[in-house]
Amino acid sequence: MMRLEKRPSPSRLWTAATPVLAVVVTMVAGGILFATLGKDPVAAIRLIFWDPLFSEQYASYSRPQLLVKSGPLILIAVGLSFGFRANVWNIGAEGQYIIGALCGTAVALAFYPAPGWYIFPLMVIAGAFGGWAWAMIPAILKTRFRTNEILVSLLLVYVAEKLLAAMALGAMRNPDGGGFPGSRNISRYEPAANTELIANTGLHWGVVTAFIAVIFAYVMLHKHMLGFHVRLAGQAPRAARFAGVRPGALVVFCLGLSGALSGLAGMFEAAGPAGRISIDFAAGYGFTAIIVAFLGRLHPIGILLAGLLMGLTYIGGEIAQLTLGLPAAAIQVFQGMLLFFLLALDLLSNYRVRPGRREMT
Amino acid sequence: MDLSAIDPLVLAASLMIAATPIMLAGIGELISEKAGVLNLGVEGMMITGAITGFAIAVQTGNPYLGMIAAMAGGAALALIFAVLTQLLLANHVASGLALTLFGLGFSSLLGQPYVGVRPPRTFKLEIPVLSDIPVLGRVLFQHDLIVYISVIVVALVWYFLKYTRAGLILRAVGENHDAAHALGYGVVKVRFLAILFGGATAGLGGAYLSLVRVPQWTEGMTAGAGWIALALVVFASWRPWRVLLGAYLFGGIVVLQLNLQAAGVRVPVEYLAMSPYLITILVLVIISSDRARASLAAPGSLNRIFHASH
């Protein structure tokens, strides 16, 4: 039999090693999954993790896509990591992402077709504000009425999705679109477009913002009092109270920050890669970002790497879909398995596994 | 708009059908929370049940075999959660979310051949004498088997928790796992069983959606029903009968909202479709704002990791 012994503090080695190990185990399990679907497992894994970056056939298209897909994931996950550290569970990032996109697009459509340098900055502000405001609903309900923020933030995702559909079919529908649902293409409207900053890199303002958020989060968590309070509140809530941390203020801060960043991600997506508001605008970034945050160990640098990896599975998944006929859902399963293995292997960073029977003391 | 087209009797009968999936999922989650485990994977277990039930029912032509398969499917997913949280001591919230994300992906992978397929029919069970009662008979006693089973399950859970020794042990484990462990009860074993029960009922609830209520398979068809079931447990203050009451209230809202859509109320369909979620939030706020009740009702060890160090 095995015996578990709690470590006084998590092992640094295992904390860094488990995500890598989880990815490897997921690749093996994913290979088995692909094999049962009747696909060559080695080819599928190679197609997902290697070819998007290094094959001559796909790389020219897919390399820029890496930043396009990873940008929103990193941006959202950095915001979520603050809350997850402090035990504030915002799992409604998808909703905040949608509302941010709607607010940003609304600004662009309001100015259409006027020129003006100030339109894009206004959209950025509107996007962040929209996400922030949507996250304030669970925050205020939590601090005022002690309502569970997990359920409220998640239920608001469904509300946001309905609102998105209502806007795509109603108020924001393109008047020149021949009655088809969806807004005007604002990425073709110069003052509102979130363009590629360096050609063929996929680098747009959202990706830049994501990088800034990573640096900002790193400094905040490791050099700033507020970051210390966030970590303290998560690890020792009672000690945090004695240290003068106000739990309510922390809830508002964590939800507000993650909401604003998710809103920004949505707005940059709508003005750039997606180009417009449509019924199927929400692609699940808000949920995948939860996996990214955990895979990155809630650490900004880790999230950066995890976001890039998860972005890669999206692109690789698309390629595998086209060439092998691998269903899109298989990638979702793959991502879910990754989180399972990560959580399972986390045991190693928090506990020592010792041989021998449980001793009675 | 033609509100007279809404027949209150049909409404009352169909609200029982709308309530059944979340009642089943909610009562299972109640058992699991009473044992001290908050499983946020209800949505994932429901949708897994929805597709396994649908697939087996189509393959065998027997909806009831499908429903048994759905219970097995939901329980299988719950087993992953149990292993993660009870044996590997992983964070409950994160593991539950993982279950939901995995379940949504897994079900749409599994469900690809079944899009657009019609499932075998389930028959209504008209209870002999009772269904002939003029008004009540039509509303209460002309449903399929699962509607009655869901009510019976609620009754059994109530009896189990209140009057049996095993129920008492389950509650002890949920209220204070250290004390229960010291008394010699197998905390991990009890929690395993509670989680599996929750998975099985959530799976059955999901299969009821895909086989009876809709009846069809579409990706992501549970559309938040699992989350609403979680809210239902809070609404019920962890009491079985209130799960029943809450589910019927909620079913009423859903059905009314659908009927208003059909009657052509001059509000866009999307806004009406928001109402179940908004009302769930509203109810959560009302329940949780009552400080005394909210803090007393929740099991003491809910969401705490149990590690027997000695």
XYZ file of C-alpha atoms in Angstrom:
671
model
C 0.000 0.000 0.000
C 0.935 3.605 -0.439
C 0.808 6.250 2.195
C 0.367 9.976 1.583
C 2.222 12.486 3.654
C 1.344 16.137 3.347
C 4.266 18.336 2.468
C 4.741 21.404 4.650
C 4.748 23.479 1.458
C 4.240 22.400 -2.156
C 7.313 20.972 -3.798
C 8.793 23.498 -6.221
C 10.225 20.798 -8.420
C 6.940 18.970 -8.802
C 4.966 22.182 -9.198
C 7.024 22.909 -12.291
C 7.238 19.324 -13.480
C 3.590 18.253 -13.221
C 2.269 20.374 -16.126
C 4.926 18.916 -18.421
C 4.196 15.424 -17.187
C 0.450 16.030 -17.589
C 0.964 17.080 -21.206
C 2.971 13.932 -21.910
C 0.390 11.659 -20.269
C -2.392 13.458 -22.145
C -0.565 12.902 -25.418
C -0.441 9.176 -24.682
C -4.090 9.050 -23.638
C -5.012 11.262 -26.600
C -3.155 8.882 -28.890
C -5.242 6.016 -27.541
C -8.385 8.101 -28.069
C -7.419 8.878 -31.660
C -6.578 5.235 -32.264
C -10.038 4.177 -31.094
C -11.466 6.730 -33.524
C -9.599 4.852 -36.224
C -6.892 7.451 -36.819
C -3.161 6.897 -36.768
C -2.255 8.149 -33.276
C 1.327 9.151 -34.031
C 0.282 11.083 -37.113
C -2.510 12.817 -35.208
C -0.299 13.882 -32.311
C 2.348 15.059 -34.748
C -0.254 16.971 -36.719
C -1.506 18.728 -33.603
C 1.738 19.565 -31.816
C 4.441 19.661 -34.453
C 3.110 20.438 -37.891
C 1.403 23.776 -37.127
C 4.807 25.243 -36.328
C 7.340 23.272 -38.337
C 5.811 21.594 -41.368
C 6.369 23.399 -44.646
C 2.883 22.637 -45.786
C 0.960 24.265 -42.941
C 3.373 26.479 -41.050
C 3.059 29.535 -43.288
C -0.640 29.709 -42.504
C -0.711 28.317 -39.012
C 2.275 29.964 -37.367
C 0.585 33.391 -37.252
C -2.558 31.675 -36.008
C -0.694 30.611 -32.888
C -0.679 34.143 -31.497
C -4.220 34.799 -32.708
C -5.552 31.815 -30.736
C -3.255 32.122 -27.736
C -3.731 35.857 -27.205
C -7.283 35.762 -25.843
C -6.561 32.594 -23.851
C -3.593 34.193 -22.102
C -5.402 37.470 -21.530
C -8.407 35.784 -19.928
C -6.376 33.242 -17.967
C -4.130 35.892 -16.402
C -7.215 37.620 -15.041
C -8.734 34.376 -13.790
C -5.519 33.357 -12.038
C -5.865 36.211 -9.537
C -9.280 35.068 -8.476
C -8.381 31.376 -8.428
C -5.457 32.174 -6.118
C -7.742 34.038 -3.746
C -10.512 31.417 -3.890
C -12.761 33.662 -5.934
C -14.101 31.476 -8.703
C -15.050 33.394 -11.789
C -16.030 30.711 -14.257
C -18.147 33.031 -16.375
C -15.281 34.513 -18.374
C -17.044 33.378 -21.537
C -19.935 35.703 -20.733
C -17.672 38.627 -19.933
C -15.856 37.958 -23.193
C -19.138 38.171 -25.109
C -20.281 41.353 -23.384
C -16.889 42.981 -23.962
C -17.165 42.145 -27.642
C -20.712 43.503 -27.815
C -19.755 46.783 -26.111
C -16.659 47.267 -28.245
C -18.552 46.533 -31.438
C -21.403 48.801 -30.396
C -18.973 51.725 -30.201
C -17.574 50.902 -33.636
C -21.038 50.616 -35.173
C -22.142 53.868 -33.545
C -19.352 55.779 -35.288
C -19.621 53.936 -38.599
C -18.645 55.196 -41.177
C -16.978 58.281 -39.677
C -13.183 58.432 -39.547
C -11.310 59.208 -36.341
C -8.248 58.000 -34.485
C -10.146 57.992 -31.191
C -12.614 55.274 -32.192
C -10.381 52.292 -31.498
C -9.265 53.538 -28.048
C -12.912 54.144 -27.193
C -13.721 50.588 -28.235
C -10.957 49.297 -25.971
C -12.420 51.211 -23.051
C -15.926 50.026 -23.852
C -14.797 46.405 -24.154
C -13.001 46.452 -20.814
C -15.894 48.242 -19.202
C -18.447 45.774 -20.573
C -16.550 42.767 -19.248
C -15.955 44.513 -15.938
C -19.610 45.439 -15.528
C -20.763 41.895 -16.349
C -18.346 40.525 -13.732
C -19.561 43.073 -11.213
C -22.929 41.331 -11.109
C -21.578 38.197 -9.366
C -19.127 40.361 -7.387
C -21.797 42.582 -5.909
C -24.199 39.713 -5.324
C -21.377 37.886 -3.548
C -20.363 40.772 -1.314
C -23.893 42.039 -0.657
C -25.895 38.825 -0.422
C -23.205 36.108 -0.117
C -24.536 34.545 -3.311
C -22.253 31.877 -4.730
C -20.172 33.563 -7.445
C -19.510 30.265 -9.237
C -23.160 29.718 -10.068
C -24.007 33.345 -10.828
C -21.024 33.949 -13.097
C -21.704 30.698 -14.955
C -25.442 31.295 -15.354
C -24.651 34.731 -16.745
C -22.768 33.032 -19.581
C -26.076 31.678 -20.865
C -27.679 35.096 -20.491
C -24.783 36.652 -22.414
C -25.133 34.037 -25.166
C -28.819 34.860 -25.569
C -27.980 38.556 -25.615
C -25.382 37.887 -28.289
C -27.983 36.118 -30.405
C -30.487 38.928 -29.840
C -27.901 41.515 -30.931
C -26.709 39.549 -33.962
C -30.313 39.129 -35.116
C -31.606 42.481 -33.986
C -29.982 45.757 -32.971
C -26.524 45.062 -34.401
C -27.546 43.282 -37.575
C -25.851 44.573 -40.687
C -28.445 46.751 -42.494
C -26.653 46.049 -45.788
C -26.320 42.352 -45.087
C -29.367 41.188 -47.005
C -31.122 40.070 -43.841
C -28.429 37.638 -42.767
C -27.675 37.609 -39.033
C -24.454 39.204 -37.854
C -23.081 42.719 -37.660
C -21.087 44.722 -40.177
C -17.529 43.580 -40.602
C -15.779 46.098 -38.380
C -12.340 44.710 -39.144
C -12.818 46.269 -42.599
C -13.788 49.599 -41.042
C -10.417 51.280 -40.781
C -10.686 53.302 -37.533
C -12.160 50.338 -35.646
C -10.055 47.513 -37.045
C -7.737 45.562 -34.792
C -5.176 44.969 -37.519
C -2.147 42.745 -37.639
C 0.706 44.914 -36.376
C 3.539 43.017 -38.054
C 2.616 41.184 -41.220
C 2.335 37.372 -41.006
C 2.926 37.118 -37.285
C -0.654 37.198 -36.059
C 0.397 39.894 -33.623
C -2.532 42.228 -33.010
C -3.369 44.627 -30.194
C -5.039 41.884 -28.197
C -1.855 39.819 -28.176
C 0.162 42.879 -27.147
C -2.314 43.482 -24.333
C -1.974 39.846 -23.279
C 1.800 40.196 -23.021
C 1.419 43.415 -21.041
C -1.051 41.654 -18.748
C 1.460 38.857 -18.120
C 4.164 41.332 -17.077
C 1.706 43.397 -15.045
C 0.447 40.271 -13.266
C 3.961 39.087 -12.533
C 4.946 42.381 -10.933
C 1.659 42.613 -9.089
C 1.822 39.117 -7.633
C 5.436 39.111 -6.637
C 6.351 42.680 -5.878
C 3.178 44.350 -4.790
C 1.172 44.304 -1.587
C -2.098 43.624 -3.422
C -0.645 40.495 -4.990
C 0.517 39.347 -1.595
C -2.976 39.873 -0.229
C -4.438 37.827 -3.076
C -2.102 34.939 -2.317
C -2.610 35.262 1.408
C -6.394 35.232 1.135
C -6.220 32.014 -0.861
C -3.787 30.156 1.361
C -4.823 31.405 4.788
C -8.130 33.273 4.837
C -8.039 33.844 8.582
C -4.520 35.168 8.571
C -5.532 37.438 5.710
C -8.277 38.956 7.815
C -5.868 39.663 10.629
C -3.522 41.223 8.123
C -6.282 43.668 7.251
C -7.382 42.190 3.942
C -11.020 43.012 3.326
C -12.560 39.911 1.706
C -15.265 41.913 -0.040
C -12.835 44.298 -1.651
C -10.763 41.359 -2.822
C -13.781 39.698 -4.431
C -14.614 42.915 -6.278
C -11.003 43.341 -7.357
C -10.526 39.764 -8.576
C -13.802 39.530 -10.442
C -13.434 43.046 -11.831
C -9.934 42.407 -13.122
C -10.777 39.101 -14.764
C -13.981 40.582 -16.186
C -12.179 43.563 -17.689
C -9.470 41.376 -19.236
C -12.050 38.938 -20.626
C -14.006 41.867 -22.035
C -10.859 43.166 -23.693
C -10.167 39.751 -25.183
C -13.682 39.667 -26.619
C -13.451 43.160 -28.024
C -10.079 42.527 -29.705
C -11.439 39.295 -31.160
C -14.539 40.988 -32.568
C -12.557 43.822 -34.106
C -9.794 41.578 -35.414
C -9.794 37.853 -36.179
C -13.566 37.379 -36.001
C -14.230 40.775 -37.564
C -17.828 41.004 -36.481
C -20.529 39.954 -34.072
C -22.303 36.799 -35.162
C -24.392 34.142 -33.446
C -21.469 31.734 -33.276
C -19.002 34.370 -32.103
C -18.376 32.741 -28.714
C -15.822 30.008 -29.317
C -15.297 28.798 -25.773
C -12.111 30.752 -25.047
C -13.529 31.689 -21.657
C -13.756 28.033 -20.643
C -10.496 26.891 -22.196
C -8.804 29.753 -20.344
C -9.710 28.009 -17.092
C -7.609 25.043 -18.211
C -4.851 27.438 -19.265
C -4.848 29.099 -15.851
C -4.485 25.782 -14.033
C -1.976 24.367 -16.503
C 0.091 27.518 -16.008
C -0.030 26.962 -12.241
C -1.776 30.319 -11.836
C 1.625 31.855 -12.490
C 1.859 34.555 -15.196
C 4.831 33.024 -16.995
C 3.294 29.580 -16.723
C 0.060 30.920 -18.167
C 1.945 32.427 -21.074
C 3.444 29.034 -21.919
C 0.207 27.146 -21.247
C -1.718 29.607 -23.416
C 0.670 29.057 -26.304
C 0.365 25.286 -25.900
C -3.416 25.407 -25.765
C -3.494 27.745 -28.754
C -1.403 25.154 -30.553
C -3.949 22.410 -29.857
C -6.657 24.611 -31.388
C -4.698 25.108 -34.617
C -3.421 21.555 -34.692
C -6.959 20.378 -34.079
C -8.162 22.356 -37.084
C -5.455 20.861 -39.286
C -6.220 17.363 -38.019
C -9.876 18.042 -38.721
C -9.129 18.959 -42.326
C -6.602 16.275 -43.134
C -7.477 13.316 -40.908
C -11.166 14.043 -40.466
C -10.641 14.125 -36.717
C -13.818 15.547 -35.168
C -13.511 19.006 -33.616
C -14.893 17.669 -30.373
C -11.884 15.360 -30.045
C -9.738 18.399 -29.261
C -12.184 19.453 -26.577
C -11.910 15.979 -25.044
C -8.174 16.254 -25.304
C -8.177 19.564 -23.428
C -10.494 18.179 -20.760
C -8.230 15.161 -20.267
C -5.278 17.473 -19.863
C -6.983 19.134 -16.910
C -7.831 15.742 -15.391
C -4.252 14.544 -15.558
C -2.953 17.838 -14.262
C -5.236 17.733 -11.239
C -4.368 14.092 -10.622
C -0.633 14.659 -10.818
C -0.889 17.667 -8.536
C -0.941 15.130 -5.748
C 2.806 14.852 -6.199
C 3.436 18.521 -5.523
C 1.296 18.675 -2.386
C 1.987 15.249 -0.885
C 4.825 12.822 -0.560
C 3.953 9.330 -1.646
C 5.611 6.835 0.647
C 5.532 3.078 0.459
C 4.173 1.139 3.389
C 0.970 0.952 5.308
C -0.743 3.828 6.963
C 0.665 4.079 10.469
C -1.424 4.598 13.512
C -0.079 7.237 15.825
C -50.331 37.899 -29.217
C -52.847 35.352 -28.164
C -52.538 34.493 -24.508
C -55.755 32.519 -24.573
C -53.870 29.897 -26.582
C -52.043 28.954 -23.378
C -53.957 26.170 -21.745
C -53.203 26.106 -18.007
C -53.788 22.367 -17.850
C -51.348 21.565 -20.598
C -48.974 23.989 -18.953
C -49.246 22.216 -15.618
C -48.754 18.818 -17.235
C -45.747 19.909 -19.238
C -44.092 21.638 -16.311
C -43.744 18.250 -14.652
C -41.862 17.070 -17.701
C -39.678 20.162 -17.794
C -38.889 19.776 -14.101
C -37.878 16.111 -14.186
C -34.283 16.415 -15.512
C -33.213 19.045 -13.019
C -35.061 17.313 -10.197
C -33.132 14.098 -10.821
C -29.810 15.888 -11.171
C -30.595 18.075 -8.162
C -31.489 15.229 -5.824
C -28.282 13.396 -6.733
C -26.230 16.500 -6.136
C -28.010 16.953 -2.814
C -26.811 13.520 -1.651
C -23.301 14.257 -2.767
C -23.291 17.654 -1.020
C -24.810 16.129 2.109
C -21.751 13.867 2.147
C -19.593 16.986 1.940
C -18.703 16.970 -1.749
C -19.575 19.842 -4.042
C -19.494 18.346 -7.516
C -19.567 21.109 -10.125
C -19.524 18.513 -12.876
C -23.303 18.020 -12.934
C -23.585 19.601 -16.370
C -20.918 17.257 -17.708
C -22.527 14.177 -16.142
C -25.945 15.159 -17.456
C -24.821 15.612 -21.016
C -22.817 12.378 -20.888
C -25.967 10.639 -19.675
C -27.937 12.332 -22.429
C -25.746 10.919 -25.169
C -24.999 7.470 -23.729
C -28.700 7.012 -23.053
C -29.606 8.206 -26.516
C -27.008 6.037 -28.232
C -27.939 2.855 -26.375
C -31.650 3.513 -26.826
C -31.207 3.927 -30.578
C -28.962 0.864 -30.834
C -31.202 -1.423 -28.840
C -34.529 0.184 -29.656
C -35.375 0.201 -25.986
C -35.507 3.574 -24.211
C -35.330 2.001 -20.770
C -32.097 0.192 -21.540
C -30.895 3.591 -22.721
C -31.775 5.149 -19.421
C -29.902 2.472 -17.501
C -26.915 3.087 -19.758
C -27.256 6.800 -19.069
C -27.053 6.164 -15.356
C -23.943 4.076 -15.922
C -22.481 6.807 -18.103
C -23.135 9.546 -15.560
C -21.743 7.376 -12.792
C -18.645 6.575 -14.843
C -17.910 10.280 -15.190
C -18.622 10.758 -11.506
C -16.115 7.995 -10.786
C -13.386 10.111 -12.372
C -14.389 12.958 -10.090
C -14.412 10.663 -7.065
C -10.949 9.325 -7.812
C -9.588 12.829 -8.358
C -11.070 14.407 -5.257
C -11.133 11.508 -2.810
C -8.054 9.474 -3.651
C -5.833 12.054 -5.303
C -7.059 14.897 -3.079
C -7.494 17.341 -5.951
C -9.342 20.646 -5.603
C -13.099 20.038 -5.768
C -13.982 23.145 -7.762
C -11.323 22.579 -10.395
C -12.130 18.866 -10.696
C -15.826 19.610 -11.136
C -15.100 22.127 -13.851
C -12.814 19.625 -15.543
C -15.644 17.120 -15.492
C -18.000 19.566 -17.167
C -15.501 20.604 -19.833
C -14.584 16.992 -20.550
C -18.212 15.853 -20.560
C -19.248 18.508 -23.068
C -16.440 17.533 -25.432
C -16.840 13.814 -24.936
C -20.584 13.898 -25.540
C -20.317 15.816 -28.783
C -17.635 13.394 -29.940
C -19.809 10.431 -29.072
C -22.943 12.035 -30.466
C -21.792 12.737 -34.004
C -23.491 9.752 -35.625
C -26.718 10.513 -33.753
C -27.478 14.057 -34.868
C -30.901 14.082 -36.483
C -31.739 10.515 -35.466
C -35.099 9.867 -33.848
C -34.976 7.921 -30.611
C -37.390 5.066 -29.813
C -40.549 6.321 -28.170
C -41.254 6.110 -24.501
C -44.809 5.327 -23.602
C -46.983 7.282 -21.300
C -48.034 5.409 -18.279
C -51.645 6.164 -17.583
C -52.257 5.146 -14.030
C -55.578 3.245 -14.248
C -58.166 4.869 -12.010
C -56.323 8.034 -11.088
C -55.812 9.250 -14.632
C -59.580 9.391 -15.117
C -60.001 12.067 -12.443
C -61.221 15.066 -14.440
C -58.620 17.819 -14.083
C -55.974 16.336 -11.829
C -55.830 13.112 -13.774
C -54.619 14.835 -16.892
C -52.096 16.962 -15.060
C -50.648 14.442 -12.637
C -51.271 10.908 -13.789
C -50.639 10.748 -17.512
C -46.901 10.839 -17.726
C -44.082 8.525 -18.590
C -42.436 6.295 -16.037
C -39.486 8.541 -15.273
C -41.644 11.405 -14.029
C -42.988 9.119 -11.323
C -39.601 7.590 -10.651
C -38.115 11.025 -10.068
C -40.721 11.764 -7.401
C -40.149 8.357 -5.834
C -36.396 8.969 -5.794
C -36.948 12.248 -3.934
C -39.129 10.452 -1.411
C -36.574 7.684 -0.963
C -33.760 10.168 -0.485
C -35.812 11.996 2.118
C -36.500 8.744 3.946
C -32.898 7.612 3.615
C -31.474 10.807 5.083
C -34.017 11.126 7.836
C -34.740 7.609 9.022
C -31.916 5.250 8.166
C -28.633 4.631 9.873
C -26.742 4.844 6.596
C -28.316 8.244 5.998
C -27.164 9.392 9.397
C -23.611 8.257 8.645
C -23.713 10.089 5.325
C -24.803 13.273 7.047
C -22.131 12.863 9.722
C -19.471 12.525 7.054
C -20.738 15.693 5.435
C -21.036 17.720 8.603
C -17.658 16.860 10.090
C -15.440 14.409 8.297
C -12.784 14.369 10.989
C -15.280 13.383 13.659
C -16.837 10.760 11.387
C -13.393 9.354 10.661
C -12.590 9.235 14.367
C -15.783 7.261 14.923
C -14.554 4.718 12.448
C -16.725 5.522 9.455
C -15.135 5.209 6.055
C -15.295 8.823 4.900
C -13.820 8.108 1.500
C -16.080 5.120 0.902
C -19.237 7.021 1.828
C -18.247 9.924 -0.382
C -17.446 7.615 -3.280
C -20.925 6.122 -3.113
C -22.588 9.529 -2.746
C -20.704 10.891 -5.765
C -21.606 7.831 -7.852
C -25.270 8.181 -6.903
C -25.133 11.822 -7.950
C -23.613 10.823 -11.267
C -26.233 8.171 -11.921
C -29.207 10.453 -11.286
C -27.620 13.287 -13.279
C -27.106 10.842 -16.125
C -30.715 9.730 -15.941
C -31.816 13.367 -15.932
C -29.751 13.973 -19.043
C -31.228 10.935 -20.786
C -34.708 12.175 -19.933
C -33.870 15.346 -21.856
C -32.586 13.575 -24.943
C -35.054 10.677 -24.974
C -38.321 12.161 -23.745
C -38.407 15.882 -23.354
C -36.813 17.033 -26.608
C -36.502 14.078 -27.928
C -33.418 14.402 -30.067
C -29.673 14.682 -29.705
C -28.047 18.066 -30.248
C -24.640 19.209 -29.065
C -24.677 20.982 -25.716
C -28.388 20.243 -25.356
C -28.406 20.404 -21.554
C -27.831 24.168 -21.951
C -27.043 24.858 -18.328
C -29.555 22.456 -16.779
C -26.750 20.992 -14.664
C -25.884 24.398 -13.296
C -29.500 25.107 -12.575
C -29.639 21.787 -10.688
C -26.714 22.995 -8.577
C -28.587 26.206 -7.844
C -31.638 24.112 -7.015
C -29.774 22.425 -4.154
C -28.953 25.814 -2.666
C -32.538 26.913 -3.182
C -33.699 23.771 -1.403
C -31.432 24.517 1.574
C -30.269 20.899 1.209
C -33.742 19.481 1.906
C -35.115 16.819 -0.453
C -38.725 18.008 -0.605
C -37.679 21.494 -1.463
C -35.738 20.104 -4.413
C -39.057 18.775 -5.682
C -40.793 22.075 -5.065
C -37.974 24.086 -6.610
C -37.818 21.862 -9.672
C -41.555 22.261 -10.306
C -41.359 26.015 -9.824
C -38.495 26.160 -12.232
C -40.218 23.837 -14.680
C -43.184 26.177 -14.565
C -41.047 29.141 -15.540
C -39.455 27.267 -18.414
C -42.779 26.065 -19.760
C -44.465 29.415 -19.364
C -41.597 31.074 -21.158
C -41.865 28.574 -24.028
C -45.598 29.084 -24.218
C -45.193 32.837 -24.337
C -42.762 32.364 -27.212
C -45.292 30.233 -29.025
C -48.104 32.666 -28.312
C -46.084 35.356 -30.052
C -45.486 37.809 -27.228
C -43.871 40.918 -28.629
C -40.564 40.322 -26.909
C -37.744 38.769 -28.944
C -37.401 35.051 -28.279
C -33.837 35.488 -26.984
C -34.975 37.680 -24.116
C -37.642 35.207 -23.072
C -35.081 32.422 -23.245
C -32.882 34.322 -20.760
C -35.574 34.287 -18.127
C -34.897 30.835 -16.569
C -31.275 31.782 -15.925
C -32.127 35.222 -14.595
C -34.811 33.866 -12.309
C -32.397 31.208 -11.020
C -29.933 33.963 -10.136
C -32.672 35.976 -8.475
C -33.763 33.004 -6.385
C -30.155 32.302 -5.389
C -29.809 35.882 -4.211
C -32.976 35.730 -2.155
C -32.000 32.434 -0.523
C -28.428 33.383 0.219
C -29.276 36.837 1.542
C -30.964 35.183 4.506
C -27.801 34.909 6.556
C -29.073 32.628 9.301
C -30.634 30.067 7.030
C -27.897 29.925 4.458
C -25.122 29.298 6.930
C -27.047 26.755 8.989
C -28.266 24.641 6.127
C -25.028 23.928 4.296
C -23.179 20.767 5.394
C -20.230 21.689 7.593
C -17.511 19.925 5.648
C -18.797 20.933 2.217
C -15.950 21.491 -0.191
C -13.173 20.645 2.257
C -10.555 18.100 1.304
C -10.365 15.090 3.600
C -6.972 13.613 4.248
C -6.682 11.062 7.033
C -3.197 11.754 8.324
C -3.504 9.141 11.039
